Amino acid sequence: MSIIADDNDFKAEKNIKSDMVKPESIEFDRNFENTIRPKSFESYIGQTALKETLKISVEAAKKRSQPLDHLLFYGPPGLGKTTLAGVIAEQMGVDIKITSAPALERPRDIIGILMSLKGGEILFIDEIHRLNKIAEEILYPAMEDFYLDMTTGKSQTVKTLRIPLPKFTLIGATTKAGALSGPLRDRFGIIHRLEFYGADELAQVVKRTAGILNIEITDEAANRIAKRSRGTPRIANRLVKRVSDYALVKYDGKITKDIADEALDILKIDNWGLDNTDRSLLKLIIEKYDGGPVGIETIAAALGEDARTIEDVCEPYLLQAGLLQRTPRGRKVSPAGYKHLGFKVQNLQQSLFE
Ligand code: ADP
């Protein structure tokens, strides 16, 4: 797996969200993630239905000796989109080049990558909904018919060169499928959504990671960490690391249920996996906006966070957990959200009629 173009700001931004998910450093975080990334369908936990479909697509492509159709994965960050692209490359027996849309700002960035591809290779573009129009237009003929249209010369002497490309597979990943332009979305043969993981699956992720890092952990402790990981393997892995540090410094390194609880409390992660940012968000809406609805930009400004980070990182889990609701007029805290924060549901009557 090679990372051929990168954008540290983008990575940093993708990783920002409270102390719990904030990496020690971007480099450290990337190395850590790469060490524990599953490489096969067998070691890739959960997403069972999706894996079965993909296995069939991979087998069929191999039997036909053809590259796989272009694929689009969508879902919140940390659910395993990049990992899955790597698994597919491994199963196809081809190389993968990894980049992200914000790193493809200039036409020559995307042209350079496309021209460097070898037959059958996989090109993975993260946050593909952020591609600019010019890059998208360069991609269309490349995806559809495997060629590049290049113009040379100026005004009257302008010529279009058609450069053939080897057949490749584009795997796009996005946290927002709705933000993708129609023509780009239509060029993906297969579109899949990744789901949040169940507590049992996350407990397997926790145990697998602990095993790789030689960390001793009891089943009960793994379940505790899993339950507070917001359905997300990336968070489960980071918590394993943070709790293990705590167990090593304060005890003998082994993670037991009590030590896990103690460490998670110190990290201020509650029993629903919410951290300070999540709780501040809900509290803000309840206390300052009477439970909502309130617009995302207002929330972001009041919290001093980036609106996109809130939308991409905080919100999906709060919505899926039923603590927050999205309405045409903005975000509202649900009765469950009030209860979780220990507030009385004062405007329940009102919310039932909205
Ligand atoms: P995304 O691309 O969706 O943001 P990644 O693929 O980078 O997420 O996954 C984040 C981390 O979570 C990786 O380090 C990987 O090890 C772990 N991970 C993701 N999905 C799985 C899975 N299904 N099984 C085990 N670990 C996983």
Short mmCIF file of C-alpha atoms and ligand atoms in Angstrom, two decimals:
data_model
loop_
_atom_site.label_atom_id
_atom_site.label_comp_id
_atom_site.label_asym_id
_atom_site.label_seq_id
_atom_site.Cartn_x
_atom_site.Cartn_y
_atom_site.Cartn_z
CA MET A 1 0.00 0.00 0.00
CA SER A 2 1.55 3.32 -0.94
CA ILE A 3 0.41 6.77 0.06
CA ILE A 4 1.33 8.80 -3.00
CA ALA A 5 -0.20 12.11 -2.23
CA ASP A 6 -1.21 13.45 1.06
CA ASP A 7 -2.47 16.52 2.73
CA ASN A 8 -1.53 16.90 6.33
CA ASP A 9 -4.09 19.58 6.99
CA PHE A 10 -6.77 17.30 5.68
CA LYS A 11 -5.56 14.36 7.77
CA ALA A 12 -5.29 16.58 10.81
CA GLU A 13 -8.75 17.92 10.26
CA LYS A 14 -10.15 14.45 9.77
CA ASN A 15 -8.63 13.44 13.08
CA ILE A 16 -9.60 16.42 15.20
CA LYS A 17 -12.28 15.83 17.72
CA SER A 18 -11.72 16.19 21.41
CA ASP A 19 -8.93 14.67 23.44
CA MET A 20 -10.19 11.16 23.06
CA VAL A 21 -9.76 10.89 19.34
CA LYS A 22 -6.99 13.40 18.97
CA PRO A 23 -3.88 11.56 17.80
CA GLU A 24 -0.57 12.07 19.58
CA SER A 25 0.79 13.12 16.20
CA ILE A 26 -0.45 12.59 12.68
CA GLU A 27 2.60 10.53 11.79
CA PHE A 28 2.30 8.43 14.94
CA ASP A 29 -1.38 7.92 14.31
CA ARG A 30 -0.89 6.83 10.71
CA ASN A 31 1.85 4.37 11.67
CA PHE A 32 -0.26 3.00 14.49
CA GLU A 33 -3.26 2.53 12.17
CA ASN A 34 -1.17 0.86 9.50
CA THR A 35 0.28 -1.62 12.00
CA ILE A 36 -3.11 -2.87 13.03
CA ARG A 37 -4.98 -2.61 9.72
CA PRO A 38 -6.53 -5.97 8.71
CA LYS A 39 -5.21 -7.23 5.37
CA SER A 40 -7.76 -9.93 4.53
CA PHE A 41 -11.55 -10.39 4.54
CA GLU A 42 -11.07 -12.91 7.37
CA SER A 43 -9.34 -10.45 9.67
CA TYR A 44 -11.68 -7.59 8.67
CA ILE A 45 -14.31 -7.79 11.41
CA GLY A 46 -18.04 -7.16 10.86
CA GLN A 47 -19.71 -5.55 7.78
CA THR A 48 -20.69 -9.13 6.95
CA ALA A 49 -23.18 -8.50 4.14
CA LEU A 50 -20.86 -6.02 2.46
CA LYS A 51 -17.91 -8.41 2.69
CA GLU A 52 -19.92 -11.23 1.08
CA THR A 53 -20.92 -9.00 -1.83
CA LEU A 54 -17.37 -7.78 -2.28
CA LYS A 55 -15.90 -11.29 -2.15
CA ILE A 56 -18.15 -12.25 -5.06
CA SER A 57 -17.21 -9.14 -7.05
CA VAL A 58 -13.51 -9.84 -6.44
CA GLU A 59 -13.82 -13.52 -7.44
CA ALA A 60 -15.78 -12.65 -10.59
CA ALA A 61 -13.24 -10.00 -11.63
CA LYS A 62 -10.40 -12.45 -11.06
CA LYS A 63 -12.12 -15.16 -13.11
CA ARG A 64 -12.63 -12.72 -15.96
CA SER A 65 -9.07 -11.42 -15.55
CA GLN A 66 -10.57 -7.94 -15.47
CA PRO A 67 -10.11 -5.14 -12.96
CA LEU A 68 -12.91 -4.70 -10.46
CA ASP A 69 -15.65 -2.15 -11.25
CA HIS A 70 -15.13 1.27 -9.69
CA LEU A 71 -16.40 1.26 -6.11
CA LEU A 72 -17.72 3.94 -3.79
CA PHE A 73 -17.75 3.46 -0.01
CA TYR A 74 -19.60 5.88 2.18
CA GLY A 75 -20.06 6.23 5.91
CA PRO A 76 -18.68 8.16 8.89
CA PRO A 77 -14.91 8.33 9.45
CA GLY A 78 -13.10 5.41 11.08
CA LEU A 79 -15.49 2.66 9.96
CA GLY A 80 -12.93 0.93 7.73
CA LYS A 81 -13.28 2.34 4.21
CA THR A 82 -9.53 2.72 3.60
CA THR A 83 -8.89 -0.64 5.25
CA LEU A 84 -11.44 -2.34 3.03
CA ALA A 85 -9.84 -0.85 -0.09
CA GLY A 86 -6.52 -2.36 1.07
CA VAL A 87 -8.17 -5.74 1.67
CA ILE A 88 -9.62 -5.69 -1.84
CA ALA A 89 -6.21 -4.88 -3.34
CA GLU A 90 -4.66 -7.74 -1.37
CA GLN A 91 -7.36 -10.17 -2.54
CA MET A 92 -7.04 -9.01 -6.14
CA GLY A 93 -3.25 -9.33 -5.86
CA VAL A 94 -2.72 -5.74 -7.08
CA ASP A 95 -1.10 -2.60 -5.72
CA ILE A 96 -3.08 0.28 -4.28
CA LYS A 97 -2.27 3.96 -4.38
CA ILE A 98 -3.87 6.05 -1.69
CA THR A 99 -4.64 9.74 -1.87
CA SER A 100 -7.31 12.19 -0.82
CA ALA A 101 -9.33 14.76 -2.77
CA PRO A 102 -7.87 17.80 -0.99
CA ALA A 103 -4.40 16.65 -2.15
CA LEU A 104 -5.57 16.74 -5.79
CA GLU A 105 -6.04 20.44 -6.08
CA ARG A 106 -4.18 21.09 -9.34
CA PRO A 107 -4.99 19.27 -12.60
CA ARG A 108 -1.44 17.95 -12.73
CA ASP A 109 -1.93 16.18 -9.37
CA ILE A 110 -4.68 13.94 -10.68
CA ILE A 111 -3.09 13.59 -14.13
CA GLY A 112 0.22 12.57 -12.53
CA ILE A 113 -1.44 9.88 -10.45
CA LEU A 114 -3.53 8.52 -13.31
CA MET A 115 -0.49 8.33 -15.56
CA SER A 116 1.52 6.50 -12.91
CA LEU A 117 -1.04 3.69 -12.59
CA LYS A 118 -0.23 0.21 -13.80
CA GLY A 119 -2.76 -2.21 -15.25
CA GLY A 120 -5.24 -3.54 -12.68
CA GLU A 121 -4.00 -1.23 -9.95
CA ILE A 122 -6.37 0.36 -7.45
CA LEU A 123 -6.52 4.10 -6.94
CA PHE A 124 -8.11 5.05 -3.63
CA ILE A 125 -9.38 8.62 -3.24
CA ASP A 126 -10.54 9.54 0.23
CA GLU A 127 -13.11 12.31 0.81
CA ILE A 128 -13.92 12.13 -2.89
CA HIS A 129 -16.86 14.53 -2.52
CA ARG A 130 -14.26 17.27 -2.08
CA LEU A 131 -12.76 16.86 -5.59
CA ASN A 132 -12.87 20.08 -7.56
CA LYS A 133 -14.74 20.35 -10.85
CA ILE A 134 -11.61 20.23 -13.05
CA ALA A 135 -10.28 17.10 -11.33
CA GLU A 136 -13.72 15.50 -11.68
CA GLU A 137 -13.82 16.23 -15.39
CA ILE A 138 -10.39 14.70 -15.86
CA LEU A 139 -11.62 11.63 -14.02
CA TYR A 140 -14.76 11.03 -16.10
CA PRO A 141 -13.13 9.67 -19.30
CA ALA A 142 -10.44 7.98 -17.19
CA MET A 143 -13.09 6.07 -15.25
CA GLU A 144 -15.35 5.37 -18.18
CA ASP A 145 -13.07 4.55 -21.10
CA PHE A 146 -9.59 4.65 -19.56
CA TYR A 147 -8.11 7.60 -21.35
CA LEU A 148 -7.05 11.16 -20.58
CA ASP A 149 -7.97 14.15 -22.71
CA MET A 150 -5.11 16.63 -22.65
CA THR A 151 -5.00 19.96 -24.44
CA THR A 152 -1.74 21.45 -25.68
CA GLY A 153 -0.90 24.78 -27.33
CA LYS A 154 -2.75 28.08 -27.10
CA SER A 155 -5.90 29.56 -28.74
CA GLN A 156 -5.77 28.74 -32.51
CA THR A 157 -3.10 26.05 -32.20
CA VAL A 158 -4.83 24.20 -29.40
CA LYS A 159 -4.84 20.43 -29.87
CA THR A 160 -6.46 17.69 -27.88
CA LEU A 161 -4.39 14.63 -27.17
CA ARG A 162 -6.08 11.44 -26.19
CA ILE A 163 -3.78 9.43 -23.94
CA PRO A 164 -4.76 5.85 -23.18
CA LEU A 165 -4.52 4.67 -19.57
CA PRO A 166 -4.19 1.14 -18.26
CA LYS A 167 -7.40 -0.34 -16.90
CA PHE A 168 -7.58 0.46 -13.20
CA THR A 169 -10.13 0.46 -10.41
CA LEU A 170 -11.06 3.64 -8.62
CA ILE A 171 -12.23 3.23 -5.04
CA GLY A 172 -13.74 6.42 -3.70
CA ALA A 173 -14.55 6.99 -0.04
CA THR A 174 -16.77 9.69 1.36
CA THR A 175 -18.43 10.63 4.59
CA LYS A 176 -21.19 12.31 2.58
CA ALA A 177 -22.56 10.43 -0.40
CA GLY A 178 -25.11 13.21 -0.92
CA ALA A 179 -22.35 15.75 -1.52
CA LEU A 180 -20.99 13.84 -4.52
CA SER A 181 -21.93 15.30 -7.89
CA GLY A 182 -24.47 13.22 -9.83
CA PRO A 183 -22.17 12.52 -12.83
CA LEU A 184 -19.37 11.31 -10.56
CA ARG A 185 -21.67 9.11 -8.50
CA ASP A 186 -23.11 7.57 -11.67
CA ARG A 187 -19.67 6.45 -12.79
CA PHE A 188 -19.27 4.09 -9.84
CA GLY A 189 -20.43 0.59 -10.69
CA ILE A 190 -20.85 -0.38 -7.04
CA ILE A 191 -21.90 1.88 -4.15
CA HIS A 192 -21.81 0.62 -0.58
CA ARG A 193 -22.56 2.09 2.78
CA LEU A 194 -20.56 1.07 5.82
CA GLU A 195 -22.55 0.65 9.02
CA PHE A 196 -21.63 1.40 12.61
CA TYR A 197 -20.33 -1.72 14.36
CA GLY A 198 -22.12 -3.65 17.09
CA ALA A 199 -20.58 -3.97 20.56
CA ASP A 200 -19.65 -7.64 19.96
CA GLU A 201 -17.82 -6.78 16.75
CA LEU A 202 -15.99 -3.93 18.43
CA ALA A 203 -14.98 -6.24 21.28
CA GLN A 204 -13.37 -8.44 18.62
CA VAL A 205 -11.60 -5.38 17.19
CA VAL A 206 -10.35 -4.49 20.69
CA LYS A 207 -9.05 -8.02 21.33
CA ARG A 208 -7.44 -8.26 17.92
CA THR A 209 -5.63 -4.94 18.39
CA ALA A 210 -4.57 -5.84 21.93
CA GLY A 211 -3.19 -9.13 20.57
CA ILE A 212 -1.14 -7.37 17.88
CA LEU A 213 0.22 -4.87 20.40
CA ASN A 214 0.92 -7.59 23.00
CA ILE A 215 -1.47 -6.05 25.50
CA GLU A 216 -3.11 -8.35 28.02
CA ILE A 217 -6.84 -7.68 28.31
CA THR A 218 -9.77 -9.57 29.86
CA ASP A 219 -12.97 -10.24 27.90
CA GLU A 220 -14.94 -8.03 30.28
CA ALA A 221 -12.51 -5.15 29.78
CA ALA A 222 -12.70 -5.57 25.99
CA ASN A 223 -16.50 -5.37 26.22
CA ARG A 224 -16.27 -2.21 28.33
CA ILE A 225 -14.03 -0.48 25.78
CA ALA A 226 -16.18 -1.73 22.89
CA LYS A 227 -19.35 -0.27 24.41
CA ARG A 228 -17.75 3.15 24.66
CA SER A 229 -16.29 3.23 21.16
CA ARG A 230 -19.23 4.88 19.35
CA GLY A 231 -19.62 1.95 16.97
CA THR A 232 -16.28 2.86 15.36
CA PRO A 233 -13.14 0.66 15.07
CA ARG A 234 -10.79 3.66 14.86
CA ILE A 235 -12.05 4.87 18.24
CA ALA A 236 -11.91 1.35 19.71
CA ASN A 237 -8.26 1.10 18.67
CA ARG A 238 -7.35 4.47 20.09
CA LEU A 239 -9.07 3.64 23.35
CA VAL A 240 -7.14 0.36 23.60
CA LYS A 241 -3.93 2.36 23.28
CA ARG A 242 -4.97 5.02 25.81
CA VAL A 243 -6.32 2.53 28.35
CA SER A 244 -3.22 0.37 27.93
CA ASP A 245 -0.98 3.40 28.65
CA TYR A 246 -2.99 4.02 31.79
CA ALA A 247 -2.78 0.36 32.88
CA LEU A 248 0.97 0.39 32.34
CA VAL A 249 1.65 3.57 34.25
CA LYS A 250 -0.75 2.99 37.14
CA TYR A 251 -0.79 -0.82 37.37
CA ASP A 252 1.11 -3.75 35.82
CA GLY A 253 -0.06 -3.24 32.24
CA LYS A 254 -2.89 -5.80 32.17
CA ILE A 255 -6.29 -4.30 31.33
CA THR A 256 -9.03 -5.55 33.62
CA LYS A 257 -12.65 -4.38 33.74
CA ASP A 258 -12.01 -2.06 36.71
CA ILE A 259 -8.90 -0.56 35.16
CA ALA A 260 -10.74 -0.01 31.86
CA ASP A 261 -13.60 1.74 33.69
CA GLU A 262 -11.19 3.87 35.67
CA ALA A 263 -9.21 4.91 32.58
CA LEU A 264 -12.33 5.63 30.52
CA ASP A 265 -13.74 7.77 33.32
CA ILE A 266 -10.50 9.75 33.45
CA LEU A 267 -10.71 10.19 29.67
CA LYS A 268 -14.25 11.51 30.32
CA ILE A 269 -15.88 9.02 28.00
CA ASP A 270 -19.29 8.13 29.33
CA ASN A 271 -21.14 4.84 29.10
CA TRP A 272 -22.60 5.77 25.69
CA GLY A 273 -19.14 6.56 24.37
CA LEU A 274 -19.81 10.31 24.36
CA ASP A 275 -16.90 12.60 25.12
CA ASN A 276 -16.72 16.22 26.20
CA THR A 277 -17.40 17.61 22.72
CA ASP A 278 -20.53 15.51 22.27
CA ARG A 279 -21.86 16.42 25.68
CA SER A 280 -21.05 20.12 25.17
CA LEU A 281 -22.93 20.03 21.88
CA LEU A 282 -26.07 18.52 23.41
CA LYS A 283 -25.82 20.75 26.49
CA LEU A 284 -25.45 23.86 24.35
CA ILE A 285 -28.59 23.10 22.37
CA ILE A 286 -30.57 22.33 25.54
CA GLU A 287 -29.39 25.27 27.62
CA LYS A 288 -28.97 28.02 25.04
CA TYR A 289 -31.50 27.07 22.39
CA ASP A 290 -34.18 25.40 24.42
CA GLY A 291 -33.42 22.03 22.89
CA GLY A 292 -33.38 23.32 19.30
CA PRO A 293 -33.90 23.37 16.38
CA VAL A 294 -30.71 25.32 15.80
CA GLY A 295 -28.48 25.55 12.73
CA ILE A 296 -25.17 23.71 12.48
CA GLU A 297 -23.17 26.91 11.83
CA THR A 298 -24.52 28.48 15.02
CA ILE A 299 -23.64 25.35 17.01
CA ALA A 300 -20.15 25.25 15.51
CA ALA A 301 -19.48 28.92 16.24
CA ALA A 302 -20.69 28.57 19.82
CA LEU A 303 -18.51 25.50 20.40
CA GLY A 304 -15.50 26.95 18.58
CA GLU A 305 -15.40 23.86 16.35
CA ASP A 306 -15.42 23.50 12.60
CA ALA A 307 -18.96 22.92 11.25
CA ARG A 308 -17.72 20.16 8.94
CA THR A 309 -16.01 18.33 11.80
CA ILE A 310 -19.23 18.45 13.78
CA GLU A 311 -21.26 17.21 10.82
CA ASP A 312 -18.84 14.46 9.82
CA VAL A 313 -17.47 13.29 13.13
CA CYS A 314 -19.81 14.12 16.04
CA GLU A 315 -23.23 14.08 14.50
CA PRO A 316 -23.51 10.71 12.76
CA TYR A 317 -23.17 8.80 16.00
CA LEU A 318 -25.40 11.14 18.02
CA LEU A 319 -28.08 10.78 15.33
CA GLN A 320 -27.78 7.03 15.14
CA ALA A 321 -27.81 6.75 18.95
CA GLY A 322 -31.08 8.74 18.88
CA LEU A 323 -29.72 11.54 21.09
CA LEU A 324 -29.94 14.18 18.40
CA GLN A 325 -32.45 14.77 15.63
CA ARG A 326 -32.08 16.51 12.31
CA THR A 327 -35.00 18.65 11.22
CA PRO A 328 -35.37 21.00 8.25
CA ARG A 329 -34.96 23.89 10.71
CA GLY A 330 -31.80 22.58 12.36
CA ARG A 331 -30.67 20.16 15.05
CA LYS A 332 -32.77 19.19 18.05
CA VAL A 333 -31.90 17.23 21.14
CA SER A 334 -34.20 14.22 21.50
CA PRO A 335 -35.89 13.26 24.78
CA ALA A 336 -33.24 10.50 25.08
CA GLY A 337 -30.55 13.17 24.75
CA TYR A 338 -32.12 15.22 27.58
CA LYS A 339 -32.28 12.13 29.74
CA HIS A 340 -28.74 11.08 29.00
CA LEU A 341 -27.41 14.44 30.16
CA GLY A 342 -29.59 14.39 33.26
CA PHE A 343 -31.95 17.16 32.10
CA LYS A 344 -35.70 17.05 32.53
CA VAL A 345 -37.50 16.74 29.22
CA GLN A 346 -39.20 20.11 29.42
CA ASN A 347 -40.17 20.53 25.82
CA LEU A 348 -41.22 16.98 25.11
CA GLN A 349 -44.79 18.09 24.43
CA GLN A 350 -43.57 20.67 22.01
CA SER A 351 -41.18 18.29 20.28
CA LEU A 352 -43.96 15.78 19.72
CA PHE A 353 -45.87 18.32 17.65
CA GLU A 354 -42.96 19.57 15.53
P1 ADP B 1 -12.00 5.09 7.27
O1 ADP B 1 -11.20 4.99 5.99
O2 ADP B 1 -13.42 4.65 7.10
O3 ADP B 1 -11.90 6.44 7.92
P2 ADP B 1 -10.02 3.21 8.23
O4 ADP B 1 -10.11 2.17 7.19
O5 ADP B 1 -8.84 4.14 8.16
O6 ADP B 1 -11.37 4.05 8.32
O7 ADP B 1 -10.04 2.45 9.65
C1 ADP B 1 -9.60 3.06 10.84
C2 ADP B 1 -8.90 2.05 11.74
O8 ADP B 1 -9.86 1.13 12.21
C3 ADP B 1 -7.82 1.24 11.00
O9 ADP B 1 -6.60 1.39 11.67
C4 ADP B 1 -8.24 -0.20 11.08
O10 ADP B 1 -7.23 -0.96 11.67
C5 ADP B 1 -9.45 -0.22 12.00
N1 ADP B 1 -10.54 -0.96 11.37
C6 ADP B 1 -11.45 -0.44 10.53
N2 ADP B 1 -12.34 -1.37 10.13
C7 ADP B 1 -11.98 -2.51 10.74
C8 ADP B 1 -12.53 -3.83 10.75
N3 ADP B 1 -13.64 -4.11 10.05
N4 ADP B 1 -11.90 -4.78 11.48
C9 ADP B 1 -10.82 -4.46 12.21
N5 ADP B 1 -10.26 -3.22 12.26
C10 ADP B 1 -10.82 -2.25 11.55
#
